Short mmCIF file of C-alpha atoms in Angstrom, two decimals:
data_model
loop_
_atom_site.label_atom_id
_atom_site.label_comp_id
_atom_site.label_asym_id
_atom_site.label_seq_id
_atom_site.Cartn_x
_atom_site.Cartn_y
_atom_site.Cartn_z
CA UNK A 516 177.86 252.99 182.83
CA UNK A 517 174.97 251.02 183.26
CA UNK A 518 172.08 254.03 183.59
CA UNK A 519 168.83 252.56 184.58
CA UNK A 520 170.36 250.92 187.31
CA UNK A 521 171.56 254.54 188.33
CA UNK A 522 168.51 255.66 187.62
CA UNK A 523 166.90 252.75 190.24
CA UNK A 524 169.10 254.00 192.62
CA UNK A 525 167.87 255.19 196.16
CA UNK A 526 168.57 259.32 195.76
CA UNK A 527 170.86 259.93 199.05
CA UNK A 528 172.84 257.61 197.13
CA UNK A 529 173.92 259.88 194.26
CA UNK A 530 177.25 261.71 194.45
CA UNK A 531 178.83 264.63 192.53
CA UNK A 532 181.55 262.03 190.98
CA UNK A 533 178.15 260.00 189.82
CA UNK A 534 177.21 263.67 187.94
CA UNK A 535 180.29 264.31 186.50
CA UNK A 536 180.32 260.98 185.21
CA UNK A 537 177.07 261.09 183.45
CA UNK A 538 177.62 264.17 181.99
CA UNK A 539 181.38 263.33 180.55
CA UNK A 540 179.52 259.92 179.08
CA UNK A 541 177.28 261.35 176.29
CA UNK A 542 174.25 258.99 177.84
CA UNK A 543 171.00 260.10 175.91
CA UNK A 544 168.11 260.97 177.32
CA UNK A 545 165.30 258.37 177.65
CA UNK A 546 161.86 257.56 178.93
CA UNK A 547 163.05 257.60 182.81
CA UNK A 548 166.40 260.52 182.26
CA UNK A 549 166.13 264.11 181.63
CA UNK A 550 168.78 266.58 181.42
CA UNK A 551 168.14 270.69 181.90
CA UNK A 552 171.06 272.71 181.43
CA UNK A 553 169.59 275.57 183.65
CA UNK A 554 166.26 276.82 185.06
CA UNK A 555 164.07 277.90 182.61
CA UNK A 556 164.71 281.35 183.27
CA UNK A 557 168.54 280.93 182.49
CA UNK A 558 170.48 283.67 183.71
CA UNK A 559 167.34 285.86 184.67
CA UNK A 560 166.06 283.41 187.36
CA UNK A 561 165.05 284.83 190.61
CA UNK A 562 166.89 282.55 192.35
CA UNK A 563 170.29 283.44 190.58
CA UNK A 564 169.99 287.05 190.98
CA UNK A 565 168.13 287.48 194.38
CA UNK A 566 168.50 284.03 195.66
CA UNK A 567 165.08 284.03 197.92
CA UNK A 568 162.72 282.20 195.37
CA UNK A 569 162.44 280.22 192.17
CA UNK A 570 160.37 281.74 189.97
CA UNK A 571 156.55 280.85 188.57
CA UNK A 572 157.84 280.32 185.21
CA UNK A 573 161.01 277.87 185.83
CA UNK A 574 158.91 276.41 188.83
CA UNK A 575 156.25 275.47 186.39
CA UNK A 576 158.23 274.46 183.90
CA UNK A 577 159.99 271.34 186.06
CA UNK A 578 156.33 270.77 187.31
CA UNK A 579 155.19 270.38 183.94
CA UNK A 580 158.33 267.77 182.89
CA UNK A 581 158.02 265.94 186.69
CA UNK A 582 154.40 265.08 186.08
CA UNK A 583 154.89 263.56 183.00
CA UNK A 584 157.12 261.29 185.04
CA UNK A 585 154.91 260.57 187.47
CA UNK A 586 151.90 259.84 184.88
CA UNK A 587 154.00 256.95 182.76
CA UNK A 588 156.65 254.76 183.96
CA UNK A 589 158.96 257.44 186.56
CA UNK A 590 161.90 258.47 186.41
CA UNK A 591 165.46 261.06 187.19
CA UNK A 592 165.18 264.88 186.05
CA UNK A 593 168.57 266.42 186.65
CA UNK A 594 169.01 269.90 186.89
CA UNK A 595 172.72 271.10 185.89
CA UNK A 596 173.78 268.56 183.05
CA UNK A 597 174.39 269.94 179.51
CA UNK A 598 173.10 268.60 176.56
CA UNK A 599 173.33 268.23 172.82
CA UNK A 600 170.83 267.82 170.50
CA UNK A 601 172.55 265.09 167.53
CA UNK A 602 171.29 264.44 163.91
CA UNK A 603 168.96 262.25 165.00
CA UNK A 604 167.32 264.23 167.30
CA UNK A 605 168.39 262.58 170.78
CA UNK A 606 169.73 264.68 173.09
CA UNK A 607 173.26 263.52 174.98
CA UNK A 608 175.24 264.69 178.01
CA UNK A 609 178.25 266.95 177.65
CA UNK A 610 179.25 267.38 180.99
CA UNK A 611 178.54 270.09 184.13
CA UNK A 612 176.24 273.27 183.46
CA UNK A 613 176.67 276.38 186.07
CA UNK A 614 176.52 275.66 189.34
CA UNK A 615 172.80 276.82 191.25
CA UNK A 616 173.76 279.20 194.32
CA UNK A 617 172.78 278.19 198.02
CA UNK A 618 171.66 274.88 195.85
CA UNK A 619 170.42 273.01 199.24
CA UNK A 620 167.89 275.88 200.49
CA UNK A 621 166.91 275.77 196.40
CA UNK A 622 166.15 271.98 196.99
CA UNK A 623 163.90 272.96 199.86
CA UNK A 624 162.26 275.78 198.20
CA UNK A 625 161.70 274.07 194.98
CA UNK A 626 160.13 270.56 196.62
CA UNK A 627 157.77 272.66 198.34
CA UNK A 628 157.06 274.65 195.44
CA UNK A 629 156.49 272.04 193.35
CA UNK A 630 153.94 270.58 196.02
CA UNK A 631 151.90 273.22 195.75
CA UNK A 632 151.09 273.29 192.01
CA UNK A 633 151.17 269.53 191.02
CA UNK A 634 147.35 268.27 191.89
CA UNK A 635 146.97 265.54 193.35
CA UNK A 636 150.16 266.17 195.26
CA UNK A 637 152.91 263.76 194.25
CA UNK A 638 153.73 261.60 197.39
CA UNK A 639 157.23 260.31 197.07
CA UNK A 640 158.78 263.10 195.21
CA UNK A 641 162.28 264.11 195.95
CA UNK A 642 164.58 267.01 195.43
CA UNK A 643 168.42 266.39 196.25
CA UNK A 644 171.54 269.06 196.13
CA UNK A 645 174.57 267.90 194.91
CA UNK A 646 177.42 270.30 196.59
CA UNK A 647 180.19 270.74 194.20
CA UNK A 648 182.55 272.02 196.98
CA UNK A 649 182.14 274.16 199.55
CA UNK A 650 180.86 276.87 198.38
CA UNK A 651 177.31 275.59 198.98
CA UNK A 652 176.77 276.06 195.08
CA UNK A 653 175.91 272.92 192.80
CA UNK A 654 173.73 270.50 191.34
CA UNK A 655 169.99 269.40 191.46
CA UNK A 656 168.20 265.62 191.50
CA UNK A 657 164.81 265.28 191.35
CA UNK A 658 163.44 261.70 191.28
CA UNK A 659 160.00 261.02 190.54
CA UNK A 660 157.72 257.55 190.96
CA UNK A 661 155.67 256.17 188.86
CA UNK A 662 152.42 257.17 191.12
CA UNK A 663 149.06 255.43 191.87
CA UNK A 664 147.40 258.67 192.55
CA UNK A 665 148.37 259.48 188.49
CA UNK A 666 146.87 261.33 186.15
CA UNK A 667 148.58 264.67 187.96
CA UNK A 668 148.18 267.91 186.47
CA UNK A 669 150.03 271.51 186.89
CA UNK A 670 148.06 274.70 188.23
CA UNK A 671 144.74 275.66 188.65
CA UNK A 672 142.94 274.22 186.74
CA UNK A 673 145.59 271.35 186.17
CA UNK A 674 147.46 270.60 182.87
CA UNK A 675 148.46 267.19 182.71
CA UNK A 676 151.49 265.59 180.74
CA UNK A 677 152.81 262.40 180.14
CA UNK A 678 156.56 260.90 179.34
CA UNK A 679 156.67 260.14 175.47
CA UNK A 680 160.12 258.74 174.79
CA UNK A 681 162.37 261.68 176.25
CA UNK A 682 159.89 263.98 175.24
CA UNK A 683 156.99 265.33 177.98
CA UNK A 684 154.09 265.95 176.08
CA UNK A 685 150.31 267.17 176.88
CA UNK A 686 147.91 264.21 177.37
CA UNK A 687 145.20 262.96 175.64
CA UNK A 688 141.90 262.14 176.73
CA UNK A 689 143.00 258.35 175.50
CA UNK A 690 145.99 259.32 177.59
CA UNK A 691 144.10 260.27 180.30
CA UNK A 692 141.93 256.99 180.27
CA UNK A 693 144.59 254.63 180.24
CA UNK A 694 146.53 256.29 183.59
CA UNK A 695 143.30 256.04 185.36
CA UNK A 696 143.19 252.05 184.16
CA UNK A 697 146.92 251.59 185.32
CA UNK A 698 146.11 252.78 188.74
CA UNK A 699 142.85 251.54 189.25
CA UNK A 700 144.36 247.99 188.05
CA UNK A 701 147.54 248.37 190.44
CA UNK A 702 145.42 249.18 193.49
CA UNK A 703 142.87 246.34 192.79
CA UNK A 704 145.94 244.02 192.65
CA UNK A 705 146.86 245.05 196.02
CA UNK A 706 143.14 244.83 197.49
CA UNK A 707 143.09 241.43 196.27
CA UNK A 708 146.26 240.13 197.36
CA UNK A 709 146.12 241.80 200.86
CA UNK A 710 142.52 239.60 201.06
CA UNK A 711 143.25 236.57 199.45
CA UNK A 712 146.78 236.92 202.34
CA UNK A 713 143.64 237.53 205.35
CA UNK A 714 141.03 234.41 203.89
CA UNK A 715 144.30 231.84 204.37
CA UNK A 716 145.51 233.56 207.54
CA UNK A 717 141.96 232.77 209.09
CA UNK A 718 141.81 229.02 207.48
CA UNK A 719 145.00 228.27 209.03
CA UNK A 720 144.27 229.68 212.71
CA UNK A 721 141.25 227.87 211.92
CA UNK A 722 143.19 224.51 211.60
CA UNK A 723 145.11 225.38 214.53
CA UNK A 724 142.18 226.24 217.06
CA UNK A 725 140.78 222.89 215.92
CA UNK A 726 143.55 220.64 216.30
CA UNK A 727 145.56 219.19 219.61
CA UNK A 728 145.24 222.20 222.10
CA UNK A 729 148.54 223.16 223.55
CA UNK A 730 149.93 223.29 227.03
CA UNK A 731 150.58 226.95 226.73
CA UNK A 732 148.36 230.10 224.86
CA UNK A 733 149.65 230.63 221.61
CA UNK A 734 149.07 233.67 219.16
CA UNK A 735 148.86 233.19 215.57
CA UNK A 736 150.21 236.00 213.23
CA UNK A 737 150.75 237.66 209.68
CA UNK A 738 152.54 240.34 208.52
CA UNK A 739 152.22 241.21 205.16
CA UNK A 740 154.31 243.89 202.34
CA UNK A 741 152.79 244.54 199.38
CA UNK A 742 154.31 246.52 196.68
CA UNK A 743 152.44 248.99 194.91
CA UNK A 744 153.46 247.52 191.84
CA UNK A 745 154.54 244.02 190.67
CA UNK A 746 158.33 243.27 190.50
CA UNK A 747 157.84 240.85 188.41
CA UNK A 748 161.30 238.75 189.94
CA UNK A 749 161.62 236.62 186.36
CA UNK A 750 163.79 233.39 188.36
CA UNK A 751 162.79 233.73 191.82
CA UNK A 752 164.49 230.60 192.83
CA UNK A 753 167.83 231.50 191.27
CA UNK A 754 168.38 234.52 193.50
CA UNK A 755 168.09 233.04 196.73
CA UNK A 756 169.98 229.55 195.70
CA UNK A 757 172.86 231.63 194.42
CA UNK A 758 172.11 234.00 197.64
CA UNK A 759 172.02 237.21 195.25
CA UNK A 760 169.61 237.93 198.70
CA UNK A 761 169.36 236.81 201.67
CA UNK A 762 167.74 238.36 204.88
CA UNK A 763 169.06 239.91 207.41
CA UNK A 764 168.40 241.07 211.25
CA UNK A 765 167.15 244.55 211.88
CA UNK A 766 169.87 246.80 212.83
CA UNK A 767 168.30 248.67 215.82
CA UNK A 768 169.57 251.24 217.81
CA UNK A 769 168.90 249.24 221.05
CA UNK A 770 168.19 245.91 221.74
CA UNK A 771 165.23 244.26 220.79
CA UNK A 772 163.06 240.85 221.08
CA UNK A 773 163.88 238.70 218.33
CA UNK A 774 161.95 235.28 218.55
CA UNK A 775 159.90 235.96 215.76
CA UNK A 776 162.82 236.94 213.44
CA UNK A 777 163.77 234.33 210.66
CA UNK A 778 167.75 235.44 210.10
CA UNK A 779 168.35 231.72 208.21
CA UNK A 780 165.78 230.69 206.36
CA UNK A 781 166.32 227.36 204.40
CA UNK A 782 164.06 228.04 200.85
CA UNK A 783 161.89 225.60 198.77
CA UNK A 784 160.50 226.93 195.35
CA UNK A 785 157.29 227.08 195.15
CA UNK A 786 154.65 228.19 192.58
CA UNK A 787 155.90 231.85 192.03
CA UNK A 788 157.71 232.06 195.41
CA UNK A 789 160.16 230.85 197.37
CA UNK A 790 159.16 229.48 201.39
CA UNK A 791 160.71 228.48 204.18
CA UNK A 792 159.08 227.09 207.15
CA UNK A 793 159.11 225.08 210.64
CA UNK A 794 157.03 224.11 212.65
CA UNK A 795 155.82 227.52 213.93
CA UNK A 796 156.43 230.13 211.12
CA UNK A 797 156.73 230.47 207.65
CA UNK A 798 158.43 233.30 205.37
CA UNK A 799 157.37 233.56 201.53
CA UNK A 800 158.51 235.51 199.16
CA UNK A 801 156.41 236.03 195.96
CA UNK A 802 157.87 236.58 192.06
CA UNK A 803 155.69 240.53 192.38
CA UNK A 804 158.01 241.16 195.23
CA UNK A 805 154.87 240.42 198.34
CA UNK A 806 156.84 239.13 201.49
CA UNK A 807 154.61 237.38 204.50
CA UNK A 808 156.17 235.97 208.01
CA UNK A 809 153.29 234.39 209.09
CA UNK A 810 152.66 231.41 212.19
CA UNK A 811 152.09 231.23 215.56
CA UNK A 812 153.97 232.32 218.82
CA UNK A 813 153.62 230.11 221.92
CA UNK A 814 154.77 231.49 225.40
CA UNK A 815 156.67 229.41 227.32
CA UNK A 816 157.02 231.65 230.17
CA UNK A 817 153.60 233.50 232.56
CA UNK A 818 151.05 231.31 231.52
CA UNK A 819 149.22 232.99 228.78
CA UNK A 820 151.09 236.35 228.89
CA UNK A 821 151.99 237.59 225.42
CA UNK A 822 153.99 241.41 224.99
CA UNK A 823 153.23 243.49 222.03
CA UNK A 824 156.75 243.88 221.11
CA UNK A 825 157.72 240.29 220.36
CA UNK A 826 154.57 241.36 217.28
CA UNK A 827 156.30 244.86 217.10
CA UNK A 828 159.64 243.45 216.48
CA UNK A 829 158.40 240.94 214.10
CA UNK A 830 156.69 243.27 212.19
CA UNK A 831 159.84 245.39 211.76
CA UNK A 832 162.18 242.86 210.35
CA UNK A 833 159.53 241.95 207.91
CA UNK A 834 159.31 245.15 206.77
CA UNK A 835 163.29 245.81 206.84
CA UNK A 836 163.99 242.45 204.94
CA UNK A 837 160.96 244.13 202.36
CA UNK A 838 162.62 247.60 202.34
CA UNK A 839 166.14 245.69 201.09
CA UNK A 840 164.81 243.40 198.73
CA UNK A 841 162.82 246.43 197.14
CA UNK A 842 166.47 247.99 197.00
CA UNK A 843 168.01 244.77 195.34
CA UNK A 844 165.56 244.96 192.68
CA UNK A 845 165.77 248.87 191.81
CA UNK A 846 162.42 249.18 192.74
CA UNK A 847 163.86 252.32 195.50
CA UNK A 848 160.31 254.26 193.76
CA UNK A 849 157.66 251.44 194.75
CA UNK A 850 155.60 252.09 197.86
CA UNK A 851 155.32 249.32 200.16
CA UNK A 852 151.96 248.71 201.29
CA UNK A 853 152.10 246.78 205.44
CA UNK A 854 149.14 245.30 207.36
CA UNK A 855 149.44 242.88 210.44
CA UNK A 856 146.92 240.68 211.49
CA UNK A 857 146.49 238.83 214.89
CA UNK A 858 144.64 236.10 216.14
CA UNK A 859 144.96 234.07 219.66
CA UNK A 860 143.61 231.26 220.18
CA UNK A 861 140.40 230.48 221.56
CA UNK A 862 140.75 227.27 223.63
CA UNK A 863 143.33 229.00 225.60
CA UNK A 864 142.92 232.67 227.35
CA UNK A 865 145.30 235.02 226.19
CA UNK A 866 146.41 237.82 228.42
CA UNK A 867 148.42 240.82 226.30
CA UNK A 868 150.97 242.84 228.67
CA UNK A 869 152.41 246.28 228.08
CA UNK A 870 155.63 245.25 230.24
CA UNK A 871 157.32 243.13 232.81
CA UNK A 872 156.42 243.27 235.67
CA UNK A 873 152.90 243.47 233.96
CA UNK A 874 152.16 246.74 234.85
CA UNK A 875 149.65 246.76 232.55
CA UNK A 876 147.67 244.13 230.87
CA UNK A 877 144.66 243.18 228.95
CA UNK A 878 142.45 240.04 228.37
CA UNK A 879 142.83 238.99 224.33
CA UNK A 880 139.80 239.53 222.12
CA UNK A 881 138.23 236.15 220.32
CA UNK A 882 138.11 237.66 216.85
CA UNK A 883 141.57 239.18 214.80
CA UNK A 884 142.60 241.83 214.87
CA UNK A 885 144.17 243.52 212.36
CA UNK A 886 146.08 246.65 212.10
CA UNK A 887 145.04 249.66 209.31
CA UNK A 888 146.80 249.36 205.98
CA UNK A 889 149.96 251.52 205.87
CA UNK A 890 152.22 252.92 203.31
CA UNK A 891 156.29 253.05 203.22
CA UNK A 892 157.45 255.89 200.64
CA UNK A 893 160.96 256.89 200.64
CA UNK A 894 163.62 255.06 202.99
CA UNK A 895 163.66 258.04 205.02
CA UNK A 896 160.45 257.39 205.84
CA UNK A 897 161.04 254.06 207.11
CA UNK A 898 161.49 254.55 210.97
CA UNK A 899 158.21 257.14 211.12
CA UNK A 900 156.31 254.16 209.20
CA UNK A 901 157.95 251.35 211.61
CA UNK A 902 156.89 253.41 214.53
CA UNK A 903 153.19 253.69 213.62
CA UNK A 904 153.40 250.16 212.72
CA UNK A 905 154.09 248.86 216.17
CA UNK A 906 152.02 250.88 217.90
CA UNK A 907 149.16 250.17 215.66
CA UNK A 908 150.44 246.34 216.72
CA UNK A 909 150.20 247.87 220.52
CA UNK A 910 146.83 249.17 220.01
CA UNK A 911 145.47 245.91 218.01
CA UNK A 912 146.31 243.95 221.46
CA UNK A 913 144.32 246.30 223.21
CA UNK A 914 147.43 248.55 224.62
CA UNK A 915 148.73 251.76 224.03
CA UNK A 916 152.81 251.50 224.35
CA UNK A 917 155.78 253.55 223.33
CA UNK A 918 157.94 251.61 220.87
CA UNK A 919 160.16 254.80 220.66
CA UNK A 920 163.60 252.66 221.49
CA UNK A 921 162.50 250.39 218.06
CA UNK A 922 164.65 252.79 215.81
CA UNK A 923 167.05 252.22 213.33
CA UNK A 924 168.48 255.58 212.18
CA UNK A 925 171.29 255.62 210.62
CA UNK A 926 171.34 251.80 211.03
CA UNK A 927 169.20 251.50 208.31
CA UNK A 928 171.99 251.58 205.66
CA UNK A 929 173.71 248.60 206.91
CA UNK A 930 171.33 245.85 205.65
#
């Protein structure tokens, strides 16, 4: 069983047979795995005798061992596995504790319960039930990221822990210090990539507004994922030239404009990335796991009409194809940072329209525009996040439109 890709996993992917495995396989606990036989209360807990709250004491208790996740590297608490302490002092699996009662309301009760005493609150924390039949009695999986809001604390005023080995400990002001540097250094790398991404955007449009001026208006664009924190992808070019990934179409509910998808890209290494271009787009993929679709979009058709949702739907399938590669790299925990950035060009006017037949339109502003940073969590956050995107895409051409029919749902598990 190979654990800390289990552990990488996205958490609606875990099953009961993936619990009963673990605990029949004696895996030890580590730096990202921790077992609990039972709420801290054991048989006294509230919620196994009167089954309408968790109590201070247990709820405190997981608090305590979930921000020590969050403060180091992350990780998978699971709540139902017994353990065994051995000679050396690890602690190993041993198979299925007692089932929790009504264990998805507990989910529920505890997530929000845990929200309200870890400070700062803990973004992308999830609590999963695991039914063992149907009974509605079972199993608990909470998986924690490794946050940029760290160092976290529990109550009022906040205790803060950290992962030590498999052990969660109290930090130390050193401790302390050195979570603030990790997140302060991981959200400057961001800042400066997301930058460095706008200063070549604006040299290139540049080059463009200065060269041969086309027949038609054209709109130059970028859309750019950033993750949190680096993948560091160790042979880039060996996973797309033995196509270990390749991207893909977004799987929407309805039909959508594609003409600024790339579905076949043909790569090139290049210095820590991999790019393929034409002549009116590019796609690059960097080794920290950063993917850009950048270029220009000419209309062919009304002059210099342009519609939102050609940028909309571009912006969506680079954030999909982001979404899966963060998924083939076990990375399920890493927040993807998005920004778009649009500029049309100057030596021919521009006209954005909401619709056909133009019901509503608007005359393109000379400078970029670019939309406000956002962040992608969870997968089950990903059509709320797409949604915001495009309109903020809408609203950066000047228009307010509904992009409601740019869903995935369910689709979203077929890439």
């Amino acid at each position: 069983m190979n654990i800390d890709l289990m552990i990488s996993r996205p958490i609606s992917e875990w099953t009961l047979s993936d619990l009963q495995s673990l605990g029949s396989s004696r895996i030890p606990e580590s730096q990202r795995l921790e077992f609990k036989s039972d709420f801290e209360q054991g048989e006294q807990e509230r919620w196994r005798t009167r089954q309408d709250q968790i109590s201070s004491k247990s709820r405190d208790a997981l608090a305590e061992e979930i921000v020590a996740f969050a403060n180091a590297f992350g990780g998978v608490l699971l709540l139902g596995i017994l353990e065994e302490r051995q000679d050396d002092g690890t602690r190993v699996s041993t198979g299925l504790g007692e089932v929790i009662p009504r264990v998805a309301e507990c989910a529920d009760r505890l997530e929000s319960g845990l929200r309200d005493v870890i400070d700062p609150p803990l973004a992308m924390l999830e609590v999963k039930a695991i039914k063992r039949g149907d009974d509605d009695a079972g199993y608990l999986i909470i998986k924690i990221p490794a946050s940029l809001s760290a160092p976290h604390g529990v109550g009022r005023p906040a205790r803060g822990f950290v992962r030590r080995g498999a052990s969660c400990e109290p930090m130390t002001m050193r401790d302390l210090q050195h979570t603030f540097w990790e997140a302060r250094t991981a959200i400057d790398r961001v800042n400066s990539i997301f930058s460095l991404r706008s200063e070549h955007f604006r040299q290139d449009t540049l080059a463009r507004d200065l060269g041969v001026p086309p027949p038609n208006a054209f709109v130059s664009y970028r859309f750019t994922i950033v993750p949190a924190r680096s993948y560091a992808i160790p042979h880039l070019p060996s996973v797309f030239g033995n196509r270990e990934f390749q991207v893909a179409n977004v799987p929407f509910s309805s039909r959508q404009p594609d003409m600024l998808a790339y579905p076949s890209p043909r790569w090139r290494p290049a210095a820590r990335a991999m790019i393929a271009d034409d002549e009116n787009r590019k796609l690059t993929i960097w080794t920290d796991g950063t993917i850009e679709l950048s270029g220009k979009h000419t209309a062919t058709v009304g002059g210099g009409r342009h519609y939102p949702a050609w940028y909309a739907a571009g912006g969506i399938w680079c954030l999909y194809n982001a979404v899966r590669l963060r998924r083939h790299f076990g990375h399920v925990d890493v927040p993807l940072l998005v920004e778009c950035e649009l500029q049309p060009s100057r030596r021919r006017a521009v006209t954005f329209c909401a619709g056909d037949p133009f019901p509503d339109e608007v005359n393109a502003a000379a400078e970029p525009a670019l939309t406000d940073r956002l962040e992608l969590g969870t997968e089950l956050e990903f059509d709320a996040v797409a949604q915001l995107f495009a309109e903020q895409i809408g609203w950066a051409c000047g228009l307010d439109i509904d992009f409601s029919t740019m869903r995935l749902g369910s689709n979203l598990r077929a890439g």
